[in-house]
GROMACS .gro file of C-alpha atoms in nm:
model
  396
    1MET     CA    1  -3.666  -7.108   0.936
    2MET     CA    2  -3.696  -6.774   0.756
    3HIS     CA    3  -3.680  -6.589   1.086
    4ARG     CA    4  -3.361  -6.772   1.185
    5LEU     CA    5  -3.195  -6.694   0.848
    6THR     CA    6  -3.282  -6.327   0.872
    7SER     CA    7  -3.141  -6.306   1.221
    8THR     CA    8  -2.819  -6.472   1.110
    9MET     CA    9  -2.777  -6.234   0.817
   10GLY     CA   10  -2.843  -5.934   1.040
   11PHE     CA   11  -2.588  -6.062   1.290
   12GLY     CA   12  -2.331  -6.087   1.011
   13LYS     CA   13  -2.388  -5.732   0.893
   14THR     CA   14  -2.320  -5.594   1.238
   15TRP     CA   15  -1.958  -5.709   1.202
   16ILE     CA   16  -1.890  -5.529   0.875
   17LEU     CA   17  -1.844  -5.177   1.010
   18PRO     CA   18  -1.626  -5.274   1.310
   19PHE     CA   19  -1.416  -5.495   1.083
   20LEU     CA   20  -1.364  -5.217   0.827
   21THR     CA   21  -1.287  -4.970   1.103
   22LEU     CA   22  -1.028  -5.204   1.253
   23TRP     CA   23  -0.877  -5.274   0.911
   24LEU     CA   24  -0.854  -4.903   0.832
   25ALA     CA   25  -0.696  -4.828   1.170
   26VAL     CA   26  -0.434  -5.099   1.119
   27TYR     CA   27  -0.371  -4.979   0.764
   28ILE     CA   28  -0.320  -4.614   0.870
   29TYR     CA   29  -0.106  -4.719   1.166
   30ASN     CA   30   0.132  -4.903   0.934
   31ILE     CA   31   0.171  -4.613   0.690
   32PRO     CA   32   0.519  -4.465   0.748
   33SER     CA   33   0.492  -4.120   0.903
   34PRO     CA   34   0.653  -3.838   0.702
   35ILE     CA   35   0.717  -3.642   1.022
   36HIS     CA   36   0.851  -3.717   1.370
   37PRO     CA   37   0.732  -3.427   1.584
   38ARG     CA   38   0.777  -3.361   1.952
   39PRO     CA   39   0.518  -3.183   2.165
   40TYR     CA   40   0.534  -2.808   2.117
   41SER     CA   41   0.324  -2.543   2.291
   42TYR     CA   42   0.307  -2.189   2.161
   43PRO     CA   43   0.321  -1.904   2.413
   44LYS     CA   44  -0.002  -1.792   2.573
   45PRO     CA   45  -0.213  -1.590   2.576
   46LEU     CA   46  -0.273  -1.541   2.208
   47PRO     CA   47  -0.192  -1.193   2.076
   48GLU     CA   48  -0.486  -0.955   2.055
   49LEU     CA   49  -0.534  -0.715   1.767
   50VAL     CA   50  -0.521  -0.400   1.977
   51GLY     CA   51  -0.284  -0.104   1.997
   52PRO     CA   52  -0.031  -0.118   1.710
   53LEU     CA   53  -0.197  -0.443   1.595
   54THR     CA   54  -0.543  -0.290   1.554
   55ILE     CA   55  -0.697  -0.392   1.222
   56ASN     CA   56  -0.679  -0.128   0.950
   57SER     CA   57  -0.720  -0.126   0.573
   58TYR     CA   58  -0.378  -0.003   0.461
   59LEU     CA   59  -0.298  -0.308   0.248
   60LYS     CA   60  -0.633  -0.275   0.074
   61ASN     CA   61  -0.499   0.049  -0.072
   62ALA     CA   62  -0.227  -0.143  -0.255
   63THR     CA   63  -0.227  -0.201  -0.629
   64ARG     CA   64  -0.129  -0.514  -0.818
   65ALA     CA   65   0.149  -0.490  -1.075
   66PHE     CA   66   0.224  -0.742  -1.350
   67GLU     CA   67  -0.078  -0.951  -1.256
   68GLY     CA   68  -0.071  -1.284  -1.440
   69GLU     CA   69   0.288  -1.227  -1.561
   70VAL     CA   70   0.456  -1.349  -1.242
   71THR     CA   71   0.400  -1.630  -0.994
   72GLY     CA   72   0.558  -1.634  -0.651
   73PRO     CA   73   0.748  -1.303  -0.644
   74GLU     CA   74   0.849  -1.353  -0.285
   75SER     CA   75   1.158  -1.141  -0.220
   76PHE     CA   76   1.298  -0.821  -0.371
   77ALA     CA   77   1.624  -0.636  -0.428
   78VAL     CA   78   1.710  -0.307  -0.594
   79ASP     CA   79   2.020  -0.176  -0.771
   80PRO     CA   80   2.160   0.180  -0.776
   81ASP     CA   81   1.971   0.253  -1.099
   82GLY     CA   82   1.637   0.183  -0.933
   83VAL     CA   83   1.584  -0.150  -1.110
   84LEU     CA   84   1.408  -0.401  -0.885
   85TYR     CA   85   1.458  -0.776  -0.899
   86THR     CA   86   1.261  -1.074  -0.776
   87GLY     CA   87   1.265  -1.452  -0.815
   88LEU     CA   88   0.969  -1.652  -0.942
   89ALA     CA   89   0.826  -1.998  -0.886
   90ASP     CA   90   0.931  -2.118  -1.232
   91GLY     CA   91   1.301  -2.051  -1.166
   92ARG     CA   92   1.324  -1.712  -1.337
   93ILE     CA   93   1.481  -1.401  -1.195
   94VAL     CA   94   1.313  -1.095  -1.341
   95GLY     CA   95   1.388  -0.724  -1.335
   96PHE     CA   96   1.124  -0.455  -1.340
   97LYS     CA   97   1.104  -0.078  -1.345
   98GLY     CA   98   0.795   0.126  -1.404
   99GLU     CA   99   0.568  -0.075  -1.631
  100GLN     CA  100   0.848  -0.284  -1.782
  101LEU     CA  101   0.930  -0.638  -1.671
  102TRP     CA  102   1.194  -0.864  -1.827
  103GLN     CA  103   1.374  -1.191  -1.766
  104VAL     CA  104   1.727  -1.159  -1.630
  105THR     CA  105   1.813  -1.529  -1.607
  106ARG     CA  106   1.705  -1.871  -1.487
  107THR     CA  107   1.865  -2.048  -1.193
  108GLY     CA  108   1.779  -2.394  -1.329
  109GLU     CA  109   1.672  -2.572  -1.644
  110PHE     CA  110   1.381  -2.462  -1.857
  111HIS     CA  111   1.083  -2.691  -1.896
  112PRO     CA  112   0.725  -2.604  -2.001
  113GLN     CA  113   0.604  -2.734  -1.665
  114CYS     CA  114   0.843  -2.524  -1.454
  115GLY     CA  115   0.664  -2.400  -1.146
  116THR     CA  116   0.516  -2.737  -1.057
  117PHE     CA  117   0.587  -2.931  -0.740
  118GLU     CA  118   0.759  -3.211  -0.929
  119LEU     CA  119   0.999  -2.995  -1.131
  120GLU     CA  120   1.090  -2.732  -0.872
  121PRO     CA  121   1.434  -2.881  -0.787
  122ILE     CA  122   1.522  -2.900  -1.157
  123CYS     CA  123   1.389  -2.558  -1.260
  124GLY     CA  124   1.520  -2.388  -0.946
  125ARG     CA  125   1.355  -2.160  -0.694
  126PRO     CA  126   1.534  -1.825  -0.645
  127LYS     CA  127   1.449  -1.674  -0.307
  128GLY     CA  128   1.640  -1.409  -0.110
  129MET     CA  129   1.857  -1.165  -0.307
  130LYS     CA  130   2.051  -0.842  -0.278
  131ILE     CA  131   2.301  -0.637  -0.479
  132ASN     CA  132   2.657  -0.674  -0.346
  133MET     CA  133   2.763  -0.309  -0.315
  134ALA     CA  134   3.117  -0.413  -0.216
  135ASP     CA  135   3.182  -0.542  -0.569
  136PRO     CA  136   3.239  -0.275  -0.840
  137SER     CA  137   3.046  -0.490  -1.089
  138LEU     CA  138   2.742  -0.482  -0.856
  139PRO     CA  139   2.639  -0.846  -0.894
  140LEU     CA  140   2.310  -0.975  -0.758
  141ILE     CA  141   2.369  -1.232  -0.484
  142VAL     CA  142   2.089  -1.489  -0.472
  143VAL     CA  143   2.004  -1.796  -0.269
  144ASP     CA  144   1.823  -2.060  -0.471
  145SER     CA  145   1.648  -2.310  -0.246
  146TYR     CA  146   1.799  -2.599  -0.440
  147LYS     CA  147   2.102  -2.472  -0.630
  148GLY     CA  148   2.298  -2.288  -0.363
  149LEU     CA  149   2.443  -1.940  -0.311
  150LEU     CA  150   2.468  -1.774  -0.652
  151GLN     CA  151   2.614  -1.459  -0.807
  152VAL     CA  152   2.422  -1.315  -1.102
  153ASP     CA  153   2.542  -1.065  -1.360
  154THR     CA  154   2.221  -0.867  -1.412
  155LYS     CA  155   2.341  -0.734  -1.749
  156THR     CA  156   2.429  -1.069  -1.910
  157GLY     CA  157   2.234  -1.315  -1.695
  158ASP     CA  158   2.550  -1.518  -1.632
  159ILE     CA  159   2.544  -1.715  -1.306
  160GLN     CA  160   2.839  -1.810  -1.089
  161VAL     CA  161   2.778  -2.067  -0.817
  162LEU     CA  162   2.954  -1.945  -0.505
  163ILE     CA  163   2.856  -2.243  -0.289
  164PRO     CA  164   2.657  -2.532  -0.437
  165SER     CA  165   2.390  -2.683  -0.215
  166THR     CA  166   2.563  -3.019  -0.247
  167THR     CA  167   2.868  -2.871  -0.072
  168GLY     CA  168   2.683  -2.688   0.203
  169VAL     CA  169   2.871  -2.604   0.520
  170ASN     CA  170   3.070  -2.823   0.760
  171GLY     CA  171   3.006  -3.126   0.542
  172GLU     CA  172   2.626  -3.089   0.555
  173PRO     CA  173   2.454  -3.001   0.225
  174PHE     CA  174   2.205  -2.718   0.205
  175LYS     CA  175   1.848  -2.843   0.189
  176PHE     CA  176   1.624  -2.536   0.186
  177LEU     CA  177   1.804  -2.205   0.129
  178ASN     CA  178   1.571  -1.917   0.197
  179ALA     CA  179   1.684  -1.560   0.263
  180LEU     CA  180   1.992  -1.338   0.279
  181ASP     CA  181   2.135  -0.997   0.358
  182ILE     CA  182   2.476  -0.847   0.276
  183THR     CA  183   2.696  -0.602   0.466
  184LYS     CA  184   2.850  -0.298   0.301
  185ASP     CA  185   3.184  -0.480   0.282
  186GLY     CA  186   3.044  -0.789   0.110
  187VAL     CA  187   2.974  -1.038   0.390
  188VAL     CA  188   2.663  -1.246   0.314
  189TYR     CA  189   2.438  -1.385   0.586
  190PHE     CA  190   2.186  -1.642   0.473
  191THR     CA  191   1.947  -1.901   0.610
  192ASP     CA  192   1.901  -2.271   0.544
  193SER     CA  193   1.552  -2.337   0.674
  194SER     CA  194   1.585  -2.711   0.722
  195LYS     CA  195   1.837  -2.993   0.707
  196LYS     CA  196   1.547  -3.235   0.657
  197TRP     CA  197   1.284  -3.090   0.423
  198ASP     CA  198   1.327  -2.911   0.094
  199ARG     CA  199   1.127  -2.602  -0.003
  200ARG     CA  200   0.847  -2.800  -0.170
  201ASN     CA  201   0.771  -2.973   0.159
  202TYR     CA  202   0.779  -2.664   0.380
  203ARG     CA  203   0.438  -2.753   0.524
  204TYR     CA  204   0.589  -3.059   0.692
  205GLU     CA  205   0.859  -2.837   0.840
  206VAL     CA  206   0.597  -2.596   0.976
  207ILE     CA  207   0.381  -2.873   1.125
  208GLU     CA  208   0.673  -3.067   1.271
  209VAL     CA  209   0.818  -2.761   1.454
  210ASN     CA  210   1.165  -2.907   1.468
  211ARG     CA  211   1.498  -2.729   1.505
  212GLN     CA  212   1.671  -2.800   1.176
  213GLY     CA  213   1.744  -2.444   1.059
  214ARG     CA  214   2.082  -2.272   1.024
  215LEU     CA  215   2.236  -1.926   0.984
  216ILE     CA  216   2.547  -1.915   0.764
  217GLN     CA  217   2.806  -1.649   0.684
  218TYR     CA  218   2.995  -1.619   0.353
  219ASN     CA  219   3.262  -1.359   0.281
  220THR     CA  220   3.259  -1.268  -0.090
  221ILE     CA  221   3.614  -1.128  -0.060
  222THR     CA  222   3.793  -1.409   0.126
  223LYS     CA  223   3.551  -1.684   0.007
  224GLU     CA  224   3.529  -1.816   0.363
  225ILE     CA  225   3.210  -1.983   0.483
  226LYS     CA  226   3.109  -2.026   0.845
  227LEU     CA  227   2.816  -2.173   1.035
  228LEU     CA  228   2.697  -1.916   1.287
  229LEU     CA  229   2.382  -2.069   1.434
  230ASP     CA  230   2.228  -2.415   1.432
  231ASN     CA  231   1.909  -2.562   1.580
  232LEU     CA  232   1.680  -2.282   1.460
  233TYR     CA  233   1.306  -2.320   1.413
  234LEU     CA  234   1.257  -2.296   1.036
  235ALA     CA  235   1.511  -2.017   0.984
  236ASN     CA  236   1.346  -1.786   0.733
  237GLY     CA  237   1.399  -1.414   0.671
  238VAL     CA  238   1.721  -1.246   0.783
  239ALA     CA  239   1.813  -0.877   0.796
  240LEU     CA  240   2.096  -0.656   0.920
  241SER     CA  241   2.029  -0.362   1.147
  242SER     CA  242   2.108  -0.020   1.001
  243ASP     CA  243   2.442  -0.002   1.187
  244GLU     CA  244   2.519  -0.367   1.101
  245SER     CA  245   2.571  -0.448   1.467
  246MET     CA  246   2.322  -0.733   1.465
  247LEU     CA  247   2.109  -0.961   1.255
  248VAL     CA  248   1.745  -1.047   1.305
  249ILE     CA  249   1.626  -1.391   1.197
  250ALA     CA  250   1.266  -1.504   1.158
  251GLU     CA  251   1.201  -1.844   1.316
  252MET     CA  252   0.883  -1.914   1.130
  253SER     CA  253   0.746  -2.231   1.289
  254ALA     CA  254   0.798  -2.095   1.642
  255CYS     CA  255   0.642  -1.753   1.567
  256GLN     CA  256   0.942  -1.565   1.699
  257ILE     CA  257   1.232  -1.341   1.595
  258ARG     CA  258   1.587  -1.409   1.710
  259ARG     CA  259   1.875  -1.166   1.702
  260TYR     CA  260   2.242  -1.245   1.655
  261PHE     CA  261   2.501  -0.995   1.771
  262LEU     CA  262   2.780  -0.911   1.526
  263LYS     CA  263   2.948  -0.640   1.733
  264GLY     CA  264   2.983  -0.538   2.095
  265PRO     CA  265   3.022  -0.740   2.415
  266LYS     CA  266   2.764  -0.997   2.301
  267ALA     CA  267   2.921  -1.056   1.959
  268GLY     CA  268   2.868  -1.416   1.851
  269GLN     CA  269   2.572  -1.466   2.086
  270SER     CA  270   2.203  -1.491   2.004
  271GLU     CA  271   1.879  -1.446   2.193
  272VAL     CA  272   1.506  -1.435   2.126
  273LEU     CA  273   1.416  -1.076   2.040
  274THR     CA  274   1.037  -1.118   2.035
  275GLN     CA  275   0.800  -1.412   2.046
  276ASN     CA  276   0.431  -1.498   2.044
  277LEU     CA  277   0.386  -1.307   1.721
  278PRO     CA  278   0.036  -1.276   1.568
  279GLY     CA  279   0.147  -1.494   1.279
  280TYR     CA  280   0.423  -1.701   1.124
  281PRO     CA  281   0.713  -1.468   1.031
  282ASP     CA  282   0.839  -1.495   0.674
  283ASN     CA  283   1.078  -1.240   0.521
  284ILE     CA  284   1.213  -0.947   0.716
  285LYS     CA  285   1.358  -0.627   0.564
  286LEU     CA  286   1.516  -0.310   0.701
  287ASN     CA  287   1.308   0.001   0.630
  288SER     CA  288   1.389   0.373   0.603
  289ARG     CA  289   1.307   0.432   0.969
  290GLY     CA  290   1.568   0.188   1.094
  291ASN     CA  291   1.295  -0.061   1.183
  292PHE     CA  292   1.202  -0.384   1.006
  293TYR     CA  293   0.906  -0.479   0.791
  294LEU     CA  294   0.806  -0.836   0.871
  295GLY     CA  295   0.572  -1.030   0.645
  296LEU     CA  296   0.352  -1.297   0.803
  297GLY     CA  297   0.303  -1.618   0.609
  298SER     CA  298  -0.020  -1.680   0.798
  299VAL     CA  299  -0.182  -1.542   1.112
  300ARG     CA  300  -0.261  -1.652   1.467
  301TYR     CA  301  -0.435  -1.428   1.718
  302LYS     CA  302  -0.723  -1.422   1.963
  303GLY     CA  303  -1.047  -1.462   1.771
  304VAL     CA  304  -0.889  -1.579   1.446
  305SER     CA  305  -1.134  -1.873   1.443
  306LEU     CA  306  -1.391  -2.039   1.668
  307LEU     CA  307  -1.146  -2.302   1.789
  308GLY     CA  308  -0.827  -2.099   1.770
  309PRO     CA  309  -0.517  -2.124   1.551
  310PHE     CA  310  -0.481  -2.469   1.399
  311LEU     CA  311  -0.112  -2.520   1.482
  312ASP     CA  312  -0.161  -2.395   1.838
  313LEU     CA  313  -0.432  -2.658   1.882
  314ILE     CA  314  -0.236  -2.956   1.754
  315GLY     CA  315   0.109  -2.844   1.873
  316PRO     CA  316   0.117  -3.042   2.200
  317TYR     CA  317  -0.009  -3.363   2.036
  318PRO     CA  318   0.246  -3.537   1.809
  319ALA     CA  319   0.008  -3.832   1.750
  320ILE     CA  320  -0.250  -3.601   1.593
  321LYS     CA  321   0.013  -3.443   1.369
  322ILE     CA  322   0.135  -3.786   1.259
  323PHE     CA  323  -0.218  -3.905   1.187
  324LEU     CA  324  -0.310  -3.593   0.988
  325THR     CA  325   0.003  -3.598   0.773
  326LYS     CA  326  -0.049  -3.965   0.695
  327ILE     CA  327  -0.399  -3.918   0.555
  328THR     CA  328  -0.395  -3.558   0.428
  329PRO     CA  329  -0.235  -3.430   0.105
  330LEU     CA  330   0.000  -3.140   0.174
  331ARG     CA  331  -0.208  -2.874  -0.003
  332VAL     CA  332  -0.517  -2.954   0.203
  333PHE     CA  333  -0.352  -2.793   0.505
  334ASP     CA  334  -0.392  -2.455   0.333
  335ILE     CA  335  -0.762  -2.457   0.422
  336PHE     CA  336  -0.657  -2.386   0.780
  337MET     CA  337  -0.496  -2.056   0.676
  338PRO     CA  338  -0.718  -1.760   0.773
  339LYS     CA  339  -0.779  -1.496   0.507
  340HIS     CA  340  -0.596  -1.208   0.664
  341SER     CA  341  -0.276  -1.047   0.532
  342ILE     CA  342  -0.055  -0.861   0.779
  343ILE     CA  343   0.282  -0.688   0.755
  344LEU     CA  344   0.434  -0.582   1.086
  345GLU     CA  345   0.682  -0.306   1.157
  346ILE     CA  346   0.906  -0.391   1.451
  347ASP     CA  347   1.188  -0.192   1.607
  348THR     CA  348   1.536  -0.314   1.699
  349GLU     CA  349   1.413  -0.416   2.045
  350GLY     CA  350   1.140  -0.637   1.901
  351ASN     CA  351   0.848  -0.406   1.976
  352ILE     CA  352   0.564  -0.398   1.725
  353VAL     CA  353   0.525  -0.031   1.637
  354ARG     CA  354   0.280  -0.059   1.347
  355SER     CA  355   0.088  -0.310   1.139
  356LEU     CA  356  -0.061  -0.304   0.790
  357HIS     CA  357  -0.370  -0.518   0.726
  358ASP     CA  358  -0.594  -0.659   0.459
  359HIS     CA  359  -0.853  -0.836   0.671
  360GLY     CA  360  -1.025  -1.082   0.441
  361ALA     CA  361  -0.730  -1.076   0.199
  362LYS     CA  362  -0.935  -0.894  -0.063
  363VAL     CA  363  -0.648  -0.717  -0.243
  364ILE     CA  364  -0.330  -0.864  -0.099
  365LYS     CA  365  -0.395  -1.237  -0.072
  366ALA     CA  366  -0.067  -1.305   0.109
  367SER     CA  367   0.215  -1.089   0.240
  368GLY     CA  368   0.538  -1.280   0.283
  369GLU     CA  369   0.758  -0.972   0.241
  370GLY     CA  370   0.734  -0.596   0.258
  371PHE     CA  371   1.027  -0.431   0.077
  372GLU     CA  372   1.054  -0.053   0.092
  373PHE     CA  373   1.202   0.149  -0.193
  374ASN     CA  374   1.138   0.505  -0.303
  375ASN     CA  375   0.843   0.549  -0.065
  376THR     CA  376   0.671   0.240  -0.204
  377LEU     CA  377   0.622  -0.089  -0.024
  378TYR     CA  378   0.662  -0.385  -0.259
  379ILE     CA  379   0.468  -0.683  -0.129
  380GLY     CA  380   0.548  -1.039  -0.228
  381SER     CA  381   0.449  -1.395  -0.151
  382PHE     CA  382   0.563  -1.735  -0.269
  383TRP     CA  383   0.231  -1.811  -0.443
  384THR     CA  384   0.065  -1.484  -0.551
  385THR     CA  385   0.043  -1.396  -0.921
  386TYR     CA  386   0.122  -1.025  -0.892
  387ILE     CA  387   0.351  -0.781  -0.713
  388GLY     CA  388   0.174  -0.570  -0.453
  389MET     CA  389   0.263  -0.200  -0.443
  390LEU     CA  390   0.158   0.031  -0.161
  391ASN     CA  391   0.224   0.406  -0.164
  392LEU     CA  392   0.360   0.466   0.185
  393THR     CA  393   0.236   0.825   0.190
  394LEU     CA  394  -0.106   0.667   0.248
  395VAL     CA  395   0.018   0.510   0.573
  396LYS     CA  396  -0.011   0.745   0.868
   0.00000   0.00000   0.00000
């Protein structure tokens, strides 16, 4: 009798694990997916860190300015007086020169918890910016990811909304404004990274690899707005060439740079300038050599890990992406980011002519932008707590 009872109890226990597994599978299956990806394969082979990509220690020679006083100084601008400006994660726009740093304005409301995920749309998130040299008052033109295209009086802090995000373009609101550049005669070119995800949820946009980005033109003189390009892969940084004949646009999730012709026989057309980059391109800025400094939000190259780049691995498999985003908090995906900061220098034909590295991310934890002014490279990222500064005389 005892033997029979024991056997029955043991038989019952064998069903517990399969039952729980089945229940968990059904439960996860019925969780709504936050993303709806299609298969996407990155170009092969992976880039190798040779030639102009050879690892060096240039970024390790950088210094950190205003450490602990700023969070997320991602993009920079400078005025004729040599005052630099940047936007922060808590909605502030600050100016700095030498060892002085001060608040210029806020793009949103103030709250003690500004800078958090929950309050970002309320507090604002100023991103790309540049002084409009075509206006005698020299206003700072800014895109705030949530508020729209803004004009800031840097002396008073007064803000004029040129185009609110709720208005957008062609009847479609802006969802994730990101970067801008301005011609000498006051024409603004700016990117809306996604029509689906806002800035807080950029990780979904990167993982999904959809084509929801846009390039928009706004004339500060005529007040006309025009959609130039649609269906871009996470349209991020944008920069004019030195002769203003073309724009280059970083398509972050596809690891490529696109160019859009403003003048010449191809005016109004676009094409991929370079692809299969060794990382995910963030902001892009014209430098003194007529080339572009391109910050990489993260890296992908041969040997970056034992298995290879995470997004390359899961790209062709939408089911894996869906499963992972159902069960994984957004911030957990950051563990797949290798510790390696890189800023590329590319020419107008898309060739990589030089790279600046901090392998191991010892000094510069992240390098979303490299902005050159007065022989110094200012290095920013959307999450670092300092402004990187590299003396370019140290770069051979």
